[in-house]
Tab-separated table of C-alpha atoms in Angstrom:
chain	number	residue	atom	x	y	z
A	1	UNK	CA	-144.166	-77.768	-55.839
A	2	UNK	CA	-143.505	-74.059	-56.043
A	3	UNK	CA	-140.727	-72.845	-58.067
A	4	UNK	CA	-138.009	-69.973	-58.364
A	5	UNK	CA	-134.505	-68.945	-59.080
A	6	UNK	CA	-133.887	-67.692	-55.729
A	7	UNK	CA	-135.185	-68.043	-52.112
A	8	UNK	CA	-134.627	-65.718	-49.623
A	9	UNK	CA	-135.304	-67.063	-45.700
A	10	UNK	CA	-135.943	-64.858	-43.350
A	11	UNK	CA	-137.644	-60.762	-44.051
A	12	UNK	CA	-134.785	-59.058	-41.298
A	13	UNK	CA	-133.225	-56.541	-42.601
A	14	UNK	CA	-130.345	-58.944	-44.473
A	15	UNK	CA	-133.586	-60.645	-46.385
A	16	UNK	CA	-135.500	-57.445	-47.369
A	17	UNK	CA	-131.639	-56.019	-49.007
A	18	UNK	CA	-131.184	-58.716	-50.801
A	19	UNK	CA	-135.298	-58.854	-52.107
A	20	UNK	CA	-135.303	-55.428	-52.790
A	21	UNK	CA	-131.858	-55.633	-54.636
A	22	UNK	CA	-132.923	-58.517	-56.589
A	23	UNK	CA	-135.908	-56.785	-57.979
A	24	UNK	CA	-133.355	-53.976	-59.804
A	25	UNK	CA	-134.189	-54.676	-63.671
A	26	UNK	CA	-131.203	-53.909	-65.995
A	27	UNK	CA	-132.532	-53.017	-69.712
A	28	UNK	CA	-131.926	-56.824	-71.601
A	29	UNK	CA	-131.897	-58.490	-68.832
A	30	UNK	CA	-134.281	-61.014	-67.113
A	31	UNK	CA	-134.176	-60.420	-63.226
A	32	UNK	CA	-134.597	-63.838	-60.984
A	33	UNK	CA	-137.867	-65.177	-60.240
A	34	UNK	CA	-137.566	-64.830	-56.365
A	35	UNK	CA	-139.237	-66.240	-53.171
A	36	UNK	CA	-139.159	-63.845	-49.992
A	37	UNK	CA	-140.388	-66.170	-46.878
A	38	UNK	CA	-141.409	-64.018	-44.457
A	39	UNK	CA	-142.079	-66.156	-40.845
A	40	UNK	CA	-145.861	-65.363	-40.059
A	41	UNK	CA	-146.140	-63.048	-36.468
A	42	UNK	CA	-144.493	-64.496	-33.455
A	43	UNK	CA	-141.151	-65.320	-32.105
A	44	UNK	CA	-139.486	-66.369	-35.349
A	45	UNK	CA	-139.885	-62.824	-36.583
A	46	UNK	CA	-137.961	-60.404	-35.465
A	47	UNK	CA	-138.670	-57.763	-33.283
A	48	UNK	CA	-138.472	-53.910	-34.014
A	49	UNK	CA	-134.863	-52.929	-34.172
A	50	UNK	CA	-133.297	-49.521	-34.909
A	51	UNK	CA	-130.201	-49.732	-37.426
A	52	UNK	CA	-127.545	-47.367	-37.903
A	53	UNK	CA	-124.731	-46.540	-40.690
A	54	UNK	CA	-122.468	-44.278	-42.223
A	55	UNK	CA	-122.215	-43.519	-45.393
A	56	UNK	CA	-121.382	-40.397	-47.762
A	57	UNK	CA	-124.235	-38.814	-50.432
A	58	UNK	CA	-127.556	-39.924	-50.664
A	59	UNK	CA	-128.346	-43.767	-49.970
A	60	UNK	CA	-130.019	-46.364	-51.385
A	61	UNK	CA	-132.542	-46.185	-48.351
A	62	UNK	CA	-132.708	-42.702	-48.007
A	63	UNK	CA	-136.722	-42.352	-47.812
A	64	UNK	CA	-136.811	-44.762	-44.576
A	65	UNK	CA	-134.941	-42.785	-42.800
A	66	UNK	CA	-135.468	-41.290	-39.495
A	67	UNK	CA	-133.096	-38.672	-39.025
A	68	UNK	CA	-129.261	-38.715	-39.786
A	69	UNK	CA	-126.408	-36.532	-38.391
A	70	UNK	CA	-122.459	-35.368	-39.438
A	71	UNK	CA	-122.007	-33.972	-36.112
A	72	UNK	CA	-121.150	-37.078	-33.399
A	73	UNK	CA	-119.674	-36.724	-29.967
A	74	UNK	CA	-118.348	-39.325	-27.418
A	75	UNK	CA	-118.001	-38.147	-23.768
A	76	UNK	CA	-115.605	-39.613	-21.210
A	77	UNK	CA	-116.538	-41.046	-17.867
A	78	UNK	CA	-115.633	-37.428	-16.430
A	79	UNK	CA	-118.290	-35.833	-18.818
A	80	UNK	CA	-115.788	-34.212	-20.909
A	81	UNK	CA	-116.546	-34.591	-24.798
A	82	UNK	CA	-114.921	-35.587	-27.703
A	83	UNK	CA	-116.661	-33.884	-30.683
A	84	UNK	CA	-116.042	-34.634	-34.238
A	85	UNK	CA	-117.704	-33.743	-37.439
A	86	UNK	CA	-117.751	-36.915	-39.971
A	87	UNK	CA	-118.716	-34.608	-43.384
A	88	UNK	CA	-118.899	-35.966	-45.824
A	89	UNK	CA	-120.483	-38.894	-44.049
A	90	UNK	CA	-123.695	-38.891	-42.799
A	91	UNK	CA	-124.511	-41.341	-39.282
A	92	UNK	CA	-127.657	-42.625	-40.571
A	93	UNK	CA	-130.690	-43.950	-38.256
A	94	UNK	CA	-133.694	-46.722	-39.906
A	95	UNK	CA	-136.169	-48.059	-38.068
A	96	UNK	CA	-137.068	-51.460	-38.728
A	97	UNK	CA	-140.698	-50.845	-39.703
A	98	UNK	CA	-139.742	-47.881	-42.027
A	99	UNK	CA	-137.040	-49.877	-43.704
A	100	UNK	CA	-139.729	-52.630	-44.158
A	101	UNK	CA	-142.785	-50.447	-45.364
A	102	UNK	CA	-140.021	-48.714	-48.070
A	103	UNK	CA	-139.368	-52.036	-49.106
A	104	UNK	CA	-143.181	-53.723	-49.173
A	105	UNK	CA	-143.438	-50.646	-51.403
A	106	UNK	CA	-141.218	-51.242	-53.596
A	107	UNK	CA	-141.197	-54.884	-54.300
A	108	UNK	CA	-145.439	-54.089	-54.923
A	109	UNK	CA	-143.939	-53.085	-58.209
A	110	UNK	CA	-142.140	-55.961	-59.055
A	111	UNK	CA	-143.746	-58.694	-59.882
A	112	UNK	CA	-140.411	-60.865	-60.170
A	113	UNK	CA	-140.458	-60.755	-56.300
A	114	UNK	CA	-143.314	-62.743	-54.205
A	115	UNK	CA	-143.131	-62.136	-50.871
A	116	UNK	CA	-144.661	-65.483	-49.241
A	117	UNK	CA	-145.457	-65.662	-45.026
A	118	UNK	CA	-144.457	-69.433	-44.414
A	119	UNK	CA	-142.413	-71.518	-41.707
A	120	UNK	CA	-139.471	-72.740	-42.944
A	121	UNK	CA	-138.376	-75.895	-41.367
A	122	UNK	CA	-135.691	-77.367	-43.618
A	123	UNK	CA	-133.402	-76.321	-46.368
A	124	UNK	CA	-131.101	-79.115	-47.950
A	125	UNK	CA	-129.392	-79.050	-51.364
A	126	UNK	CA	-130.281	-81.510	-54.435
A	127	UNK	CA	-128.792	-81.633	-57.718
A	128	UNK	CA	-129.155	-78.638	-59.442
A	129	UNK	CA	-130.145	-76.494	-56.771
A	130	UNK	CA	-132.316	-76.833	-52.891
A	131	UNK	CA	-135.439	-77.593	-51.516
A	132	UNK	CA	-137.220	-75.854	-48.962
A	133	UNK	CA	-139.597	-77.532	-46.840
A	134	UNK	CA	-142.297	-74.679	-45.050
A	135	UNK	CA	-145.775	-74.827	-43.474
A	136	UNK	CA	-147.872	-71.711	-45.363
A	137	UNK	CA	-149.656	-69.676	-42.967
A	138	UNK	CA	-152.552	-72.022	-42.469
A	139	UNK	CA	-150.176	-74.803	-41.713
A	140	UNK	CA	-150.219	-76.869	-45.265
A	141	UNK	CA	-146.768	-78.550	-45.939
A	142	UNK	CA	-144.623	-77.342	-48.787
A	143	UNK	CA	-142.027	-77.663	-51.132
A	144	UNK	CA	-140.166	-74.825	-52.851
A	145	UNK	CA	-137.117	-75.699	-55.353
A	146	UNK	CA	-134.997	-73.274	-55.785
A	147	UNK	CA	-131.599	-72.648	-57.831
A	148	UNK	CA	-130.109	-70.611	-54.730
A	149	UNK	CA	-131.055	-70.310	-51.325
A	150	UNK	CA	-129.734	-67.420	-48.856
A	151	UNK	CA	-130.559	-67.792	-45.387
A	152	UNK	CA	-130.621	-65.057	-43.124
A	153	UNK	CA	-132.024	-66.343	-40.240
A	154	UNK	CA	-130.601	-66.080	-37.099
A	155	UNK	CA	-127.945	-69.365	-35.957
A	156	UNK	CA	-129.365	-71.369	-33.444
A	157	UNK	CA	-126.022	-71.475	-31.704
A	158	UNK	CA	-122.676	-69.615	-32.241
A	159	UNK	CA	-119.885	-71.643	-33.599
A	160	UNK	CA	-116.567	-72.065	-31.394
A	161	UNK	CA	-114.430	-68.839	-30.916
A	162	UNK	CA	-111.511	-68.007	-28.813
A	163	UNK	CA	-113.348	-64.583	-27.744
A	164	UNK	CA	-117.353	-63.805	-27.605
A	165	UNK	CA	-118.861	-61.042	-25.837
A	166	UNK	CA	-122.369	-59.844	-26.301
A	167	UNK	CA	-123.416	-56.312	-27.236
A	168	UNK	CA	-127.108	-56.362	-25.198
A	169	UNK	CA	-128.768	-52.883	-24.971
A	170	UNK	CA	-132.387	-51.606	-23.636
A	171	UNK	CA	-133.417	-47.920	-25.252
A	172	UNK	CA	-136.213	-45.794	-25.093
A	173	UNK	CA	-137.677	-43.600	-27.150
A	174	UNK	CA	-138.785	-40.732	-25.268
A	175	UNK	CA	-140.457	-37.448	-25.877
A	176	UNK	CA	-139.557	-34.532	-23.164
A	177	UNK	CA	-141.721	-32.202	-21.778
A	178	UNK	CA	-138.795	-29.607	-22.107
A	179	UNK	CA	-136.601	-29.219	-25.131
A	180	UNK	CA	-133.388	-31.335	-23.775
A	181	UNK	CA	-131.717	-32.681	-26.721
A	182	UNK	CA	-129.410	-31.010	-29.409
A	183	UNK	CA	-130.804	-32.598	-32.745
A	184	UNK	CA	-127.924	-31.518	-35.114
A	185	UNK	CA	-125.195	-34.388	-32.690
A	186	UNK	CA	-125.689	-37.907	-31.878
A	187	UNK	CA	-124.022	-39.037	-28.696
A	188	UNK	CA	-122.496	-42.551	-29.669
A	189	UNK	CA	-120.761	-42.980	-26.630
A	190	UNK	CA	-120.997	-41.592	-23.177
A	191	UNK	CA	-119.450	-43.338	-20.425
A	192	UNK	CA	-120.817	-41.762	-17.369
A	193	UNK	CA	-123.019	-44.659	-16.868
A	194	UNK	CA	-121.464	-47.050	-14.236
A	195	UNK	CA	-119.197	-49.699	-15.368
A	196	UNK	CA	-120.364	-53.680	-14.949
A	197	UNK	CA	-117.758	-55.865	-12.932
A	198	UNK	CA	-116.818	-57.104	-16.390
A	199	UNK	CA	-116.620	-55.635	-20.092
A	200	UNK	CA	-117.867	-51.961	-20.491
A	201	UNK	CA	-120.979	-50.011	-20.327
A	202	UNK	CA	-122.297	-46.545	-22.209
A	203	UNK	CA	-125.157	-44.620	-23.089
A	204	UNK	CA	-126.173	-43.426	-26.198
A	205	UNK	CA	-128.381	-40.897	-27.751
A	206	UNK	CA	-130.326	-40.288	-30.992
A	207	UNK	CA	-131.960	-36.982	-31.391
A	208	UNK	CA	-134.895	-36.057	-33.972
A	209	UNK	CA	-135.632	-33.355	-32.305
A	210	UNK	CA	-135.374	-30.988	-29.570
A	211	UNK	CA	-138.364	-32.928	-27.571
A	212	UNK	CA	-137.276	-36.373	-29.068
A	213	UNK	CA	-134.965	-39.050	-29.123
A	214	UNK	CA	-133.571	-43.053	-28.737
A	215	UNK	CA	-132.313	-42.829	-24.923
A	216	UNK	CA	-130.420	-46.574	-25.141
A	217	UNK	CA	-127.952	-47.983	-22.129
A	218	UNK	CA	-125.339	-50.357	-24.106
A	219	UNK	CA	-123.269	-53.129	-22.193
A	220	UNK	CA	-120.350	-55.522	-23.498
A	221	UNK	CA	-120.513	-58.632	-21.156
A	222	UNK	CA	-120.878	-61.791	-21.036
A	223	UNK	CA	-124.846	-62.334	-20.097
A	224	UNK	CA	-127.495	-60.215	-20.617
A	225	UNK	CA	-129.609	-58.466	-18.131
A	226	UNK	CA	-132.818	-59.078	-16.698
A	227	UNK	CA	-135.831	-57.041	-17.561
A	228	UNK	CA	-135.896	-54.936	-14.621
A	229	UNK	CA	-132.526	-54.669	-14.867
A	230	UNK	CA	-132.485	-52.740	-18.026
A	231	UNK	CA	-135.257	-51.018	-17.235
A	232	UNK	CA	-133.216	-49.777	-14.658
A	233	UNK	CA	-130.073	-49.193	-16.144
A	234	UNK	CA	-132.052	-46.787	-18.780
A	235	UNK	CA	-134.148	-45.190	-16.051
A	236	UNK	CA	-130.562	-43.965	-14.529
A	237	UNK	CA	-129.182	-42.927	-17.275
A	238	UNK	CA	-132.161	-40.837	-18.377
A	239	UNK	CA	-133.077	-39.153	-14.998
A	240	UNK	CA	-129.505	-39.351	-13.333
A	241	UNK	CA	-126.830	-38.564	-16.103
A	242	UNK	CA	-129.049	-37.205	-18.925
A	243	UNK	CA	-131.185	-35.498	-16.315
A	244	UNK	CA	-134.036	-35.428	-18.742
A	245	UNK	CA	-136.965	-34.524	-16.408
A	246	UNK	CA	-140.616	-35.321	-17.319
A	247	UNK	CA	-140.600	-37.450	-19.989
A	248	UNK	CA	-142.722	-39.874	-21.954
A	249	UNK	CA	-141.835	-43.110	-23.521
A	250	UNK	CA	-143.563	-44.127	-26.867
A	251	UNK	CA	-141.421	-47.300	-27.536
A	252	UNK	CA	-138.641	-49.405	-26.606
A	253	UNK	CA	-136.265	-51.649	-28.281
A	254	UNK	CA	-134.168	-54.709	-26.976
A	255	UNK	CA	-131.273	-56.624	-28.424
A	256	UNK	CA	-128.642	-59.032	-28.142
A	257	UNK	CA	-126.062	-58.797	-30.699
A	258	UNK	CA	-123.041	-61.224	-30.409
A	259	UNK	CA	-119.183	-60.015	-30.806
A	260	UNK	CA	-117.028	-62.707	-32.144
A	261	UNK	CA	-114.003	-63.948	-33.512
A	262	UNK	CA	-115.455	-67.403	-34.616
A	263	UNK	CA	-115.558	-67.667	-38.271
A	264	UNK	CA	-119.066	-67.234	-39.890
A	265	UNK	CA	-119.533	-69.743	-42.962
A	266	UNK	CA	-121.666	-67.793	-45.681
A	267	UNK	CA	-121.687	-71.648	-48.028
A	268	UNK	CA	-123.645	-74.020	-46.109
A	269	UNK	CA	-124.460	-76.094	-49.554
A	270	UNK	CA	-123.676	-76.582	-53.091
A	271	UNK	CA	-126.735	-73.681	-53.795
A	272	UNK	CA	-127.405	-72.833	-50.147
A	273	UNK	CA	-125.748	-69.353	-48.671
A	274	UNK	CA	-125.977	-67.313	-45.488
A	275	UNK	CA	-126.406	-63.696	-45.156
A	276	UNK	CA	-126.559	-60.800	-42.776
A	277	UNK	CA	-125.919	-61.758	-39.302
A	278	UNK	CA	-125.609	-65.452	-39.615
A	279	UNK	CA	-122.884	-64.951	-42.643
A	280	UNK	CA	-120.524	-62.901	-40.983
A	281	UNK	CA	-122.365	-59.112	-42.041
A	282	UNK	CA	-121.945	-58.041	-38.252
A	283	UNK	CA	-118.325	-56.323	-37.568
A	284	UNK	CA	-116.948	-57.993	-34.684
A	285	UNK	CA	-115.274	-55.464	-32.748
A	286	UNK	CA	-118.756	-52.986	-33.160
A	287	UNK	CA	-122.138	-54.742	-33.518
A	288	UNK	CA	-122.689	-52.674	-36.385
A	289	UNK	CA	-124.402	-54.897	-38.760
A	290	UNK	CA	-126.446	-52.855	-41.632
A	291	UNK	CA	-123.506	-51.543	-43.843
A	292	UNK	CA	-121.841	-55.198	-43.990
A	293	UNK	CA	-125.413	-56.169	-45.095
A	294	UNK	CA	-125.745	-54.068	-47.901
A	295	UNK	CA	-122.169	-55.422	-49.230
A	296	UNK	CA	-122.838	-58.719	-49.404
A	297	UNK	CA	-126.360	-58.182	-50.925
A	298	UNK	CA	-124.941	-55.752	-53.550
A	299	UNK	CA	-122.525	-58.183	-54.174
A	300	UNK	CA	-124.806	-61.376	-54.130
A	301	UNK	CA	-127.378	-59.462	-56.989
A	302	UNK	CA	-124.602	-58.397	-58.846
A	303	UNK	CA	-123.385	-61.659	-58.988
A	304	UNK	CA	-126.715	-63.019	-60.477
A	305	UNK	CA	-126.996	-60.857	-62.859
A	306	UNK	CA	-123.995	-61.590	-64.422
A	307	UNK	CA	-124.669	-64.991	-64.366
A	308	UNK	CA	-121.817	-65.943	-62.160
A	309	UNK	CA	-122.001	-68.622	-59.196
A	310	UNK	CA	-123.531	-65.876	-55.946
A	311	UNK	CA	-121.338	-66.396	-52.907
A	312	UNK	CA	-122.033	-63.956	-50.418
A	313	UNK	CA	-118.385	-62.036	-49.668
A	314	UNK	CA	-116.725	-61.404	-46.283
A	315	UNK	CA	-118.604	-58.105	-45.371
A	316	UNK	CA	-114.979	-56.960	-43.219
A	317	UNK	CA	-111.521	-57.163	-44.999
A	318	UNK	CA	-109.272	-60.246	-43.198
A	319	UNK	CA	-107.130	-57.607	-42.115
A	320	UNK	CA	-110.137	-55.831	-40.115
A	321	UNK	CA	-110.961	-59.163	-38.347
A	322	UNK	CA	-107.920	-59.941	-37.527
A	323	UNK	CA	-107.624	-56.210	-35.469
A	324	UNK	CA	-110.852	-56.975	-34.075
A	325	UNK	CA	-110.315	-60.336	-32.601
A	326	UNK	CA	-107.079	-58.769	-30.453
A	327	UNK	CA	-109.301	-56.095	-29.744
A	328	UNK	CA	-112.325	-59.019	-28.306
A	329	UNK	CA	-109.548	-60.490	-26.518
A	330	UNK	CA	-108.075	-57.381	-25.369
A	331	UNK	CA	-111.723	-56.490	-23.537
A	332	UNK	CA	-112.455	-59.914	-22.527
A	333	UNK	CA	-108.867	-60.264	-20.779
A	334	UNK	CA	-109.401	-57.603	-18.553
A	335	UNK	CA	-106.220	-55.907	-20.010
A	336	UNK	CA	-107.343	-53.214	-21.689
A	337	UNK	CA	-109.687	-50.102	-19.984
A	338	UNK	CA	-112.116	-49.773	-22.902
A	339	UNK	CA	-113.656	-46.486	-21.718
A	340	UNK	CA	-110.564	-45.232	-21.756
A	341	UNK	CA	-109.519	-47.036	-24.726
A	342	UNK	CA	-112.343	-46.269	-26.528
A	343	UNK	CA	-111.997	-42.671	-25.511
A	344	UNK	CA	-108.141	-42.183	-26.326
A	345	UNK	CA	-108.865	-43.837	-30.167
A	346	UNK	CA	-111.824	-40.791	-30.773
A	347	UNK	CA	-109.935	-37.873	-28.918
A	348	UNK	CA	-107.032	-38.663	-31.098
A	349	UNK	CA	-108.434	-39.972	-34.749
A	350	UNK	CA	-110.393	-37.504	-36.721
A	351	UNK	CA	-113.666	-39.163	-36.537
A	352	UNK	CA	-114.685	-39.696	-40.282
A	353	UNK	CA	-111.641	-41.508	-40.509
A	354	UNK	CA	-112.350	-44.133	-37.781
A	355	UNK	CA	-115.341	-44.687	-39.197
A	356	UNK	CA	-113.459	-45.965	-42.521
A	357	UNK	CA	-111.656	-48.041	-40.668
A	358	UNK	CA	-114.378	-49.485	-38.911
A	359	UNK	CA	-115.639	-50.182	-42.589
A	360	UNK	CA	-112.610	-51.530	-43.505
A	361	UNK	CA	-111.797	-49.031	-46.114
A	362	UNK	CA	-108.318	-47.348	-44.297
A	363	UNK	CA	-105.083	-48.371	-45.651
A	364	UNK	CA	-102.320	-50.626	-44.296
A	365	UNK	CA	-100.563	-47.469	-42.937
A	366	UNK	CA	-103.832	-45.702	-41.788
A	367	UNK	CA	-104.832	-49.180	-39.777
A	368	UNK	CA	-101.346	-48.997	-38.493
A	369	UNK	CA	-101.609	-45.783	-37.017
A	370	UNK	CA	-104.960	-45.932	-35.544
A	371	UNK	CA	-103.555	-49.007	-33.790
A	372	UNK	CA	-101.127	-47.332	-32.021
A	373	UNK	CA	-103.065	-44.774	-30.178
A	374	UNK	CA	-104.252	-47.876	-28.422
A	375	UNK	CA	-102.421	-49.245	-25.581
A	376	UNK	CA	-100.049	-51.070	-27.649
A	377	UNK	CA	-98.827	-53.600	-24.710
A	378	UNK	CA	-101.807	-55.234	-23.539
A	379	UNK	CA	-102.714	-55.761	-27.420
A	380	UNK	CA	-99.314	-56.771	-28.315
A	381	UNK	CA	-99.914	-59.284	-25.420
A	382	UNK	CA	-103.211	-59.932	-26.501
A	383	UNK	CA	-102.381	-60.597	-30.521
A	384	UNK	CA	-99.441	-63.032	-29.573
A	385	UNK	CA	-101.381	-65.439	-27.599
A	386	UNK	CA	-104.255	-65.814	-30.081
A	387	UNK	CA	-102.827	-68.530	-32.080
A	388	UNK	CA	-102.915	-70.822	-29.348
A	389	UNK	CA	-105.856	-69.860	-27.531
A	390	UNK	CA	-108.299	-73.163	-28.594
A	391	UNK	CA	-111.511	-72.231	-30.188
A	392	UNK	CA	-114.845	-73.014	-27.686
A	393	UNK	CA	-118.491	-73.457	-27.938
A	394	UNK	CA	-119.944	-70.146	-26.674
A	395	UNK	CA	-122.253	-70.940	-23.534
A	396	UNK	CA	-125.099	-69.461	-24.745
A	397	UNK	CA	-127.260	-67.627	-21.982
């Protein structure tokens, strides 16, 4: 039986945080004897994903990145822009394989951290800590007891909710023959894309240079699209809108990311924790997972370190939840326009500062204010039938 203080499921971006966090040695102290379990190539490991975040200074992951920007801009369906500079934040872009490569790096040098390409097929708690039962990569059975275990693989099903919409998005990443792209702005959200029947729709643009860039189409529905679908949606957006001309695409990237009210449990056991994604790290109203990540990790290590019992935190305040989930139902009612309610919030918030709030660091008074440049009937609507709106299983597609 293999042995450790902690095991980490799952090498996504929630698993190689908390790894790499974990392998921090404070002078005196001991750090955990830890268990990374990587799932060997195939469709339990995840595909190459692009994550973005804001933050101010340098960052822990600063050497993975691929470019970052303090300029953004958001243009309405008309093609008019809203641009805002977010000094002293920085929007940040890390590409999955850069993020892991930094991390394989570092861990080499820590010997406290084994990094161990297995199957996991069941975690369960026993006194004193869990078990977890894997198949190594030839296929062997296993056993690994561990003191903790944090989980951050995906949930095989969503639990109930009163609201759940899906962020799903298709990008490229293109290089032009001309120089079409302006590499000191990223455009986070332009709505001259055509809208779907339900939820909303925009395009979105990461620049590393004048030749180069993520081209992505982004849609808030209820179902995903088909292959030729996106395909097509991107292809529109890039010839018709962006008007890119010859172009050449060296990758793509495809994702479903799901926007919920339903509570996330991060305790699923005595010793047994989630994390990232599947323990609540993905802000509801946004998608944006990576920052809510890197609070509950920071908080998990710290937590071992001191010795103290490591549940993961809520990675968004209550009162940030609570805005989102009359924001979901907002959207999902058909109430609210979100182009244009998307659009009012950044033409009339300084932009650094909705970012706060969309990291739940704004004040009572600040969150008060930002919620009424939205159209305060349709969410006053919205927020007073929550509480009886009955909690359902989300019909996965």
């Amino acid at each position: 039986m293999l042995e450790a203080d902690v095991a980490v499921v799952g090498a996504g971006a929630a698993g190689l945080s908390l790894a790499h966090r974990l392998a921090d040695t404070t002078p005196g102290t001991r750090p955990p004897s830890t268990v990374l379990l990587d799932a060997p190539p195939g469709p339990l490991r995840p595909p190459p994903r692009t994550w973005c975040f804001w933050e101010s200074g340098p960052g822990r992951f600063d050497a993975a990145l691929t470019a970052s920007w303090r300029h953004l801009r958001v243009r309405r369906p008309s093609g008019a822009a809203i641009d805002g500079d977010i000094a002293p934040l920085r929007y940040k872009m890390i590409r999955s394989e850069d993020f892991e490569h930094l991390v394989a790096h570092d861990l080499a040098a820590h010997p406290a951290v084994r990094r161990l390409e297995a199957t996991v097929e069941t975690v369960e708690d026993v006194p004193g800590g869990a078990l977890v039962r894997l198949r190594d990569g030839d296929g062997r059975p296993q056993v690994l007891r561990a003191r903790w275990v944090f989980d951050s693989r995906p949930l095989g099903s969503l639990p109930a909710a009163r609201t759940t919409l899906l962020q799903h998005f298709h990008g490229w990443f293109v290089r032009t023959a001309r120089p079409a792209f302006d590499p000191r702005t990223a455009e986070l959200m332009d709505f001259r894309v055509p809208q779907p029947a339900d939820g909303l729709s925009f395009g979105y643009v990461l620049p590393v240079g004048r030749h180069q860039a993520l081209v992505e189409y982004t849609e808030f529905s209820h179902r995903p699209l088909s292959a030729s679908g996106y395909e097509a949606a991107v292809r529109h957006y890039a010839d018709e809108v962006l008007r890119l001309g010859e172009l050449r695409v060296l990758s793509t990237e495809t994702g479903v990311i799901p926007m919920t009210d339903a509570p996330m449990p991060r305790q699923v056991g005595e010793s047994v924790f989630r994390i990232g994604a599947a323990g609540g790290a993905t802000r509801p109203s946004t998608g944006y997972t990576f920052a809510g990540i890197q609070r509950q990790t920071r908080a998990v290590a710290a937590a071992l370190r001191q010795g103290r019992r490591p549940v993961p935190p809520p990675a968004h305040p209550a009162r940030s939840r609570a805005m989102d989930a009359v924001l979901l139902r907002a959207l999902d009612s058909g109430r609210a326009d979100g182009p244009a309610l998307l659009c009012r919030l950044f033409a009339h918030v300084p932009m650094r500062r909705l970012l706060l709030f969309l990291d739940g660091r704004t004040r009572l008074h600040q969150d008060l204010a930002i919620g009424l440049r939205t159209p305060v009937g349709p969410m006053l609507r919205s927020a007073l039938e929550l509480p009886g709106l009955p909690r359902r299983p989300f019909d996965t597609p």
